[in-house]
Coordinates of C-alpha atoms (C1' of nucleotides) in Angstrom, one line a residue:
Chain A
M1 CA 46.6 16.1 13.8
S2 CA 46.3 17.5 10.3
I3 CA 43.4 19.1 8.6
F4 CA 42.7 15.8 6.8
N5 CA 42.1 14.0 10.0
K6 CA 39.7 16.7 11.0
L7 CA 37.9 16.5 7.8
S8 CA 37.7 12.7 8.0
F9 CA 36.4 12.9 11.5
K10 CA 33.7 15.3 10.5
N11 CA 32.9 13.1 7.6
Q12 CA 32.6 10.1 9.8
A13 CA 30.2 11.9 12.1
F14 CA 28.2 12.8 9.1
K15 CA 28.0 9.2 7.9
L16 CA 27.0 8.1 11.3
R17 CA 24.1 10.6 11.4
E18 CA 23.1 9.5 7.9
H19 CA 23.0 6.0 9.1
A20 CA 20.7 7.0 12.0
I21 CA 18.5 8.9 9.6
L22 CA 18.1 5.8 7.4
D23 CA 17.4 3.7 10.4
A24 CA 14.6 6.0 11.5
T25 CA 13.3 6.2 7.9
T26 CA 13.2 2.4 7.8
T27 CA 11.2 2.2 11.1
V28 CA 8.7 4.9 10.1
L29 CA 8.4 3.5 6.6
S30 CA 7.7 0.0 7.8
S31 CA 5.0 1.1 10.2
K32 CA 3.2 3.8 8.1
G33 CA 4.2 3.2 4.5
Y34 CA 5.5 5.8 2.1
D35 CA 2.4 8.0 1.6
L36 CA 1.8 8.5 5.3
M37 CA 5.4 8.9 6.3
T38 CA 6.2 12.6 6.8
M39 CA 9.6 14.3 6.9
D40 CA 8.5 15.6 10.4
D41 CA 8.1 11.9 11.5
V42 CA 11.6 11.1 10.4
A43 CA 13.2 14.2 11.8
G44 CA 11.4 13.7 15.1
A45 CA 12.5 10.1 15.3
V46 CA 16.1 11.0 14.7
G47 CA 15.9 14.0 17.1
I48 CA 16.9 16.6 14.5
S49 CA 15.0 19.4 12.8
K50 CA 13.5 19.1 9.4
P51 CA 15.9 21.5 7.7
S52 CA 18.8 19.5 9.0
L53 CA 17.2 16.4 7.5
Y54 CA 17.1 18.2 4.2
K55 CA 20.8 18.9 4.4
H56 CA 21.4 15.2 4.3
F57 CA 18.7 14.2 1.7
K58 CA 17.4 16.7 -0.7
S59 CA 13.9 15.2 -0.9
K60 CA 11.6 12.6 0.5
E61 CA 12.0 10.5 -2.6
E62 CA 15.8 10.5 -2.3
L63 CA 15.6 9.6 1.4
V64 CA 13.3 6.7 0.8
G65 CA 15.4 5.6 -2.2
E66 CA 18.5 5.5 -0.1
A67 CA 16.8 3.5 2.6
L68 CA 15.7 0.9 0.0
I69 CA 19.1 0.8 -1.6
R70 CA 20.6 0.0 1.8
L71 CA 18.1 -2.9 2.0
L72 CA 19.1 -4.2 -1.4
D73 CA 22.7 -4.0 -0.4
G74 CA 21.9 -6.2 2.6
A75 CA 20.3 -8.7 0.3
L76 CA 23.1 -8.7 -2.2
E77 CA 25.6 -9.1 0.6
F78 CA 23.6 -12.0 2.1
I79 CA 23.5 -13.8 -1.2
A80 CA 27.3 -13.3 -1.8
G81 CA 27.9 -14.8 1.7
L82 CA 25.9 -17.9 1.0
D83 CA 27.6 -21.3 1.1
S84 CA 28.3 -22.0 -2.6
S85 CA 27.5 -25.7 -2.2
L86 CA 23.8 -24.9 -1.7
N87 CA 21.6 -25.8 -4.6
P88 CA 19.5 -23.0 -6.3
V89 CA 16.4 -23.6 -4.3
Q90 CA 18.2 -23.7 -1.0
K91 CA 19.6 -20.3 -1.9
L92 CA 16.1 -19.0 -2.6
E93 CA 14.9 -20.4 0.6
A94 CA 17.7 -18.9 2.6
L95 CA 17.1 -15.4 1.0
L96 CA 13.4 -15.6 1.6
E97 CA 14.0 -16.6 5.2
W98 CA 16.4 -13.6 5.6
A99 CA 13.9 -11.2 4.0
L100 CA 11.1 -12.4 6.3
R101 CA 13.2 -12.1 9.4
V102 CA 14.2 -8.6 8.4
R103 CA 10.6 -7.6 8.1
L104 CA 9.5 -9.3 11.3
E105 CA 12.2 -7.4 13.2
G106 CA 10.7 -4.1 12.0
G107 CA 12.6 -3.7 8.7
L108 CA 11.3 -3.2 5.2
P109 CA 9.8 -5.5 2.7
F110 CA 11.3 -5.9 -0.7
L111 CA 8.8 -4.7 -3.3
P112 CA 7.3 -1.7 -1.4
S113 CA 5.7 -1.4 -4.8
T114 CA 2.2 -2.3 -3.7
S115 CA 1.4 1.3 -4.7
S116 CA 2.0 2.2 -8.3
H117 CA 3.3 5.7 -7.7
V118 CA 6.0 4.4 -5.3
R119 CA 6.9 1.8 -7.9
D120 CA 7.2 4.5 -10.5
M121 CA 9.2 6.7 -8.2
L122 CA 11.7 3.9 -7.6
M123 CA 11.9 3.1 -11.3
R124 CA 13.2 6.6 -11.9
N125 CA 15.9 6.0 -9.3
I126 CA 18.9 4.8 -11.4
K127 CA 21.0 3.7 -8.4
Y128 CA 18.2 1.8 -7.0
M129 CA 17.3 0.2 -10.4
M130 CA 20.9 -0.9 -10.9
K131 CA 20.8 -2.9 -7.7
V132 CA 17.4 -4.3 -8.4
L133 CA 18.5 -5.6 -11.8
K134 CA 21.6 -7.1 -10.3
L135 CA 19.6 -8.9 -7.7
N136 CA 17.0 -9.9 -10.3
R137 CA 19.7 -11.4 -12.5
Q138 CA 20.9 -13.6 -9.7
L139 CA 17.5 -14.7 -8.6
E140 CA 16.4 -15.4 -12.2
A141 CA 19.4 -17.6 -12.6
C142 CA 18.5 -19.5 -9.5
V143 CA 15.0 -20.1 -10.7
K144 CA 16.1 -21.3 -14.1
Q145 CA 18.6 -23.6 -12.6
G146 CA 16.1 -24.9 -10.1
Q147 CA 13.7 -25.6 -12.9
E148 CA 16.3 -27.4 -15.0
Q149 CA 17.3 -29.5 -12.0
G150 CA 13.7 -30.5 -11.4
L151 CA 13.7 -28.7 -8.0
L152 CA 11.1 -26.1 -9.1
N153 CA 8.0 -26.7 -11.2
A154 CA 9.2 -26.6 -14.8
A155 CA 5.6 -26.4 -16.0
L156 CA 5.3 -22.9 -14.6
P157 CA 6.8 -20.0 -16.7
T158 CA 9.9 -18.6 -15.1
D159 CA 8.3 -15.2 -14.8
V160 CA 5.5 -16.6 -12.7
I161 CA 7.9 -18.3 -10.2
L162 CA 10.1 -15.2 -10.0
F163 CA 7.3 -12.7 -9.4
S164 CA 5.5 -15.0 -7.0
Y165 CA 8.8 -15.4 -5.1
Y166 CA 9.2 -11.6 -4.8
A167 CA 5.6 -11.4 -3.7
R168 CA 6.3 -13.8 -0.8
T169 CA 9.0 -11.5 0.6
C170 CA 6.2 -9.0 1.2
D171 CA 3.3 -11.3 1.9
P172 CA 0.8 -9.6 4.2
A173 CA 0.0 -13.0 5.8
V174 CA 3.2 -12.4 7.8
E175 CA 1.8 -9.4 9.5
Y176 CA -1.5 -11.0 10.2
L177 CA 0.1 -14.0 11.8
Q178 CA 2.3 -11.7 13.8
K179 CA -0.7 -9.8 15.0
F180 CA -3.4 -12.4 15.4
S181 CA -1.7 -15.7 16.0
K182 CA 0.4 -16.7 19.0
M183 CA 3.2 -18.1 16.8
S184 CA 6.8 -17.3 17.3
T185 CA 9.0 -15.6 14.7
D186 CA 10.6 -18.9 13.9
E187 CA 7.3 -20.7 13.4
I188 CA 6.0 -17.9 11.2
V189 CA 9.0 -18.1 9.0
A190 CA 9.0 -21.9 8.8
N191 CA 5.3 -21.9 7.8
M192 CA 5.7 -19.2 5.2
L193 CA 8.5 -21.1 3.6
K194 CA 6.4 -24.3 3.4
V195 CA 3.5 -22.4 1.9
C196 CA 5.7 -20.8 -0.6
F197 CA 7.4 -23.9 -2.0
Q198 CA 4.8 -26.6 -1.2
G199 CA 1.6 -24.7 -1.6
L200 CA -1.6 -25.0 0.5
R201 CA -2.2 -28.6 -0.7
Chain B
M1 CA -49.4 8.9 -10.3
S2 CA -49.2 9.3 -6.6
I3 CA -46.5 11.1 -4.6
F4 CA -45.2 7.6 -3.7
N5 CA -44.3 6.9 -7.3
K6 CA -42.6 10.2 -7.6
L7 CA -40.6 9.6 -4.5
S8 CA -39.7 6.1 -5.6
F9 CA -38.6 7.4 -9.0
K10 CA -36.4 10.0 -7.3
N11 CA -35.1 7.4 -5.0
Q12 CA -34.3 5.2 -8.0
A13 CA -32.3 7.9 -9.7
F14 CA -30.5 8.5 -6.4
K15 CA -29.5 4.9 -6.2
L16 CA -28.3 4.8 -9.7
R17 CA -26.1 7.8 -9.1
E18 CA -24.7 6.2 -6.0
H19 CA -23.9 3.1 -8.0
A20 CA -22.0 5.3 -10.5
I21 CA -20.1 6.9 -7.7
L22 CA -19.1 3.6 -6.2
D23 CA -18.0 2.4 -9.7
A24 CA -15.8 5.5 -10.0
T25 CA -14.5 5.0 -6.5
T26 CA -13.6 1.5 -7.3
T27 CA -11.7 2.5 -10.4
V28 CA -9.7 5.3 -8.8
L29 CA -9.0 3.2 -5.7
S30 CA -7.7 0.3 -7.7
S31 CA -5.3 2.6 -9.7
K32 CA -4.1 5.0 -7.0
G33 CA -4.9 3.3 -3.7
Y34 CA -6.6 4.9 -0.7
D35 CA -4.0 7.5 0.3
L36 CA -3.7 9.0 -3.1
M37 CA -7.3 8.9 -4.1
T38 CA -8.9 12.3 -3.7
M39 CA -12.5 13.3 -3.5
D40 CA -11.8 15.5 -6.5
D41 CA -10.7 12.4 -8.4
V42 CA -13.9 10.6 -7.7
A43 CA -16.2 13.6 -8.3
G44 CA -14.4 14.3 -11.6
A45 CA -14.7 10.7 -12.7
V46 CA -18.4 10.7 -12.1
G47 CA -18.9 14.1 -13.6
I48 CA -20.4 15.8 -10.5
S49 CA -19.0 18.4 -8.1
K50 CA -17.4 17.6 -4.8
P51 CA -20.2 19.0 -2.7
S52 CA -22.7 16.7 -4.5
L53 CA -20.5 13.8 -3.8
Y54 CA -20.6 14.7 -0.1
K55 CA -24.4 14.7 -0.3
H56 CA -24.2 11.0 -1.0
F57 CA -21.3 10.0 1.3
K58 CA -20.4 12.1 4.3
S59 CA -16.7 11.3 4.2
K60 CA -13.9 9.7 2.3
E61 CA -13.9 6.9 4.8
E62 CA -17.6 6.1 4.4
L63 CA -17.3 6.3 0.6
V64 CA -14.4 3.8 0.5
G65 CA -16.1 1.6 3.1
E66 CA -19.2 1.3 0.9
A67 CA -17.2 0.5 -2.1
L68 CA -15.5 -2.4 -0.2
I69 CA -18.8 -3.5 1.2
R70 CA -20.2 -3.9 -2.3
L71 CA -17.1 -6.0 -3.1
L72 CA -17.7 -8.2 -0.2
D73 CA -21.4 -8.6 -1.1
G74 CA -20.2 -9.7 -4.5
A75 CA -18.0 -12.4 -2.9
L76 CA -20.7 -13.6 -0.6
E77 CA -23.1 -13.8 -3.4
F78 CA -20.6 -15.7 -5.5
I79 CA -20.1 -18.2 -2.8
A80 CA -23.8 -18.6 -2.2
G81 CA -24.3 -19.3 -5.9
L82 CA -21.6 -22.1 -6.0
D83 CA -22.6 -25.6 -6.9
S84 CA -23.0 -27.3 -3.6
S85 CA -21.6 -30.5 -4.9
L86 CA -18.1 -28.9 -5.1
N87 CA -15.6 -30.0 -2.4
P88 CA -14.2 -27.4 0.0
V89 CA -11.0 -26.8 -2.0
Q90 CA -12.9 -26.5 -5.3
K91 CA -14.9 -23.8 -3.6
L92 CA -11.7 -22.0 -2.5
E93 CA -10.3 -22.3 -6.0
A94 CA -13.4 -20.9 -7.6
L95 CA -13.5 -17.9 -5.2
L96 CA -9.9 -17.1 -5.7
E97 CA -10.4 -17.3 -9.5
W98 CA -13.3 -14.9 -9.1
A99 CA -11.3 -12.5 -7.0
L100 CA -8.4 -12.5 -9.4
R101 CA -10.6 -11.9 -12.4
V102 CA -12.3 -9.0 -10.6
R103 CA -8.9 -7.4 -10.0
L104 CA -7.6 -8.0 -13.5
E105 CA -10.7 -6.3 -14.9
G106 CA -9.9 -3.1 -12.9
G107 CA -11.7 -4.0 -9.6
L108 CA -10.5 -4.0 -6.1
P109 CA -8.4 -6.6 -4.2
F110 CA -9.7 -8.0 -1.0
L111 CA -7.5 -7.0 1.9
P112 CA -6.7 -3.5 0.8
S113 CA -5.1 -3.7 4.2
T114 CA -1.5 -3.5 3.1
S115 CA -1.5 -0.2 4.9
S116 CA -2.2 -0.3 8.6
H117 CA -4.2 2.9 8.8
V118 CA -6.6 1.7 6.1
R119 CA -7.0 -1.6 8.0
D120 CA -7.7 0.3 11.2
M121 CA -10.2 2.5 9.4
L122 CA -12.0 -0.6 8.1
M123 CA -12.0 -2.3 11.4
R124 CA -14.0 0.6 12.8
N125 CA -16.6 0.2 10.1
I126 CA -19.2 -2.1 11.7
K127 CA -21.1 -2.9 8.6
Y128 CA -17.9 -3.8 6.8
M129 CA -16.7 -5.9 9.7
M130 CA -19.9 -7.9 9.9
K131 CA -19.5 -8.9 6.2
V132 CA -15.8 -9.7 6.6
L133 CA -16.6 -11.9 9.6
K134 CA -19.4 -13.7 7.7
L135 CA -17.1 -14.3 4.8
N136 CA -14.3 -15.4 7.1
R137 CA -16.5 -18.0 8.8
Q138 CA -17.3 -19.6 5.6
L139 CA -13.8 -19.7 4.3
E140 CA -12.5 -21.0 7.6
A141 CA -15.0 -23.8 7.4
C142 CA -13.8 -24.6 3.9
V143 CA -10.2 -24.7 5.1
K144 CA -10.9 -27.0 8.1
Q145 CA -13.0 -29.4 6.0
G146 CA -10.3 -29.4 3.3
Q147 CA -7.7 -30.3 5.9
E148 CA -9.9 -33.1 7.4
Q149 CA -10.5 -34.5 4.0
G150 CA -6.8 -34.5 3.2
L151 CA -7.3 -32.0 0.4
L152 CA -5.2 -29.3 2.2
N153 CA -2.0 -29.7 4.1
A154 CA -3.1 -30.7 7.6
A155 CA 0.4 -30.1 8.9
L156 CA -0.1 -26.4 8.4
P157 CA -2.0 -24.4 11.1
T158 CA -5.4 -23.4 9.8
D159 CA -4.5 -19.7 10.4
V160 CA -1.6 -20.0 8.1
I161 CA -3.6 -21.4 5.3
L162 CA -6.4 -18.9 5.7
F163 CA -4.2 -15.8 5.8
S164 CA -2.1 -17.1 2.9
Y165 CA -5.3 -17.7 1.0
Y166 CA -6.4 -14.1 1.6
A167 CA -2.9 -12.9 0.6
R168 CA -3.2 -14.6 -2.8
T169 CA -6.3 -12.6 -3.6
C170 CA -4.2 -9.5 -3.5
D171 CA -0.9 -11.0 -4.7
P172 CA 1.2 -8.2 -6.4
A173 CA 2.6 -10.9 -8.8
V174 CA -0.7 -10.5 -10.7
E175 CA 0.0 -6.9 -11.5
Y176 CA 3.5 -7.6 -12.5
L177 CA 2.5 -10.4 -14.8
Q178 CA -0.2 -8.2 -16.3
K179 CA 2.3 -5.4 -16.9
F180 CA 5.5 -7.2 -17.8
S181 CA 4.5 -10.5 -19.3
K182 CA 2.6 -11.2 -22.5
M183 CA 0.3 -13.6 -20.7
S184 CA -3.5 -13.5 -21.2
T185 CA -5.9 -13.0 -18.3
D186 CA -6.8 -16.7 -18.3
E187 CA -3.2 -17.8 -18.3
I188 CA -2.4 -15.5 -15.4
V189 CA -5.3 -16.8 -13.4
A190 CA -4.4 -20.4 -14.1
N191 CA -0.8 -19.9 -13.1
M192 CA -1.7 -18.0 -9.9
L193 CA -4.0 -20.8 -8.9
K194 CA -1.3 -23.4 -9.4
V195 CA 1.2 -21.5 -7.5
C196 CA -1.2 -21.0 -4.6
F197 CA -2.2 -24.6 -4.1
Q198 CA 0.8 -26.5 -5.5
G199 CA 3.6 -24.1 -4.5
L200 CA 6.7 -23.3 -6.6
R201 CA 8.2 -26.8 -6.3
Chain S
dG1 C1' -29.7 18.8 -4.9
dT2 C1' -26.4 21.1 -7.6
dC3 C1' -23.0 24.3 -8.1
dT4 C1' -18.9 28.2 -7.0
dA5 C1' -16.1 29.7 -3.6
dT6 C1' -13.7 29.1 0.5
dA7 C1' -12.3 27.6 5.2
dA8 C1' -9.0 24.8 7.8
dG9 C1' -5.2 22.1 8.3
dG10 C1' -1.5 19.1 6.8
dA11 C1' 3.0 18.3 4.5
dG12 C1' 7.1 19.1 1.4
dA13 C1' 10.5 22.3 1.0
dT14 C1' 13.2 26.7 2.1
dA15 C1' 14.8 31.6 4.0
dG16 C1' 17.5 33.5 7.0
dA17 C1' 19.4 34.0 11.8
dC18 C1' 23.0 32.0 14.7
Chain G
dG1 C1' 25.2 22.8 10.0
dT2 C1' 21.5 23.6 13.0
dC3 C1' 17.5 25.8 14.2
dT4 C1' 12.7 28.8 14.1
dA5 C1' 9.5 30.5 11.3
dT6 C1' 7.4 30.5 7.0
dC7 C1' 6.0 29.7 2.0
dT8 C1' 3.2 27.1 -1.0
dC9 C1' 0.4 23.7 -2.5
dC10 C1' -2.8 20.2 -1.9
dT11 C1' -6.9 17.9 0.2
dT12 C1' -10.8 17.2 3.1
dA13 C1' -14.9 19.2 4.1
dT14 C1' -18.5 23.0 4.1
dA15 C1' -21.0 27.6 3.5
dG16 C1' -24.3 29.8 0.9
dA17 C1' -26.3 31.1 -3.7
dC18 C1' -29.6 29.2 -7.1

DNA sequence: GTCTATAAGGAGATAGAC
DNA sequence: GTCTATCTCCTTATAGAC
């Protein structure tokens, strides 16, 4: 066994621990939000000390940024894996369903940007913004095609549809239904999709 | 002039200052959110010192609670003043329009409950909860009547419509449109209403 | 009732031993 | 690389003078 294997082994363990840290960050973040999440929370959830945590991520901002980048990677991967015979709206529906299921299983919402300072923090994160823009280009194309094909309301500005779509991925109604109704995950997802595309009427 | 007039005058000045404090709280709250709003922010915005602020409201929780109660009072008053010849859905539309305009003018969203600890704090506030329940009863009645009259999708559970309706009052798409599109307040409101009731289709 | 000054505790980040 | 102990700053809330 050469020194390279040894290094690679160490590297692998390092990556594994980073993955565990990001998992813990995701859990804490989804339950308490950015402002109330402390580095002690994360370190405690992983089972390491705070200085060890700082060896992996040099700040709270970077840690959260990486967790969100991983989420975006998941979304981009999901889109890339979609059956290309789906029409634009079917793709949007599939992605929304994916995002809602991620959230219902304890993951993060897209657009954690309810709070303006978190949004500003993320906009300074170049790596994150690159992925957001990539995702946005694809979704904007879907919306425009959907409108041209008469599958989405062409009377609405594209902006309005796109922002409203993003908003549905983090719709607080999901948490309220999960907490206060007896509905199953599947029912919640099905209903949220109907509300999104068909409205309340 | 009796002592009663003097007291009443003092009392009036006190009420006026409280009003100013609640205005400042509303402004700061809508821009920074609960977690990042500090008592120094509020005191500074009103132009008084922090201990004076604490003479009026004994804690941050109480202060924010009162600001939100005032918002709910505004909503209840708005509903009470609605033309009684409107059908249930027209009432819901009018209230949503009111709520969106309040937000767009720098006011607060209903449901500041994106964060669970703020929601928990508010649920311990009896005065606040009484008003929320009162409002909720009226809105639930509107939704049920709307469904019976075929004005709202009767295939959706009433819960789903009601929670989704609340969610629209604090839809983040509003802020994104305000920030990134060139649309006027009226256009934003009109589009959000369409999206809410007719969906993206 | 209003202020200046301060207590008390929390949270991000780090020093330095092992 | 990991830990214990600590620094520093910020925030809620109050003491005490006027």
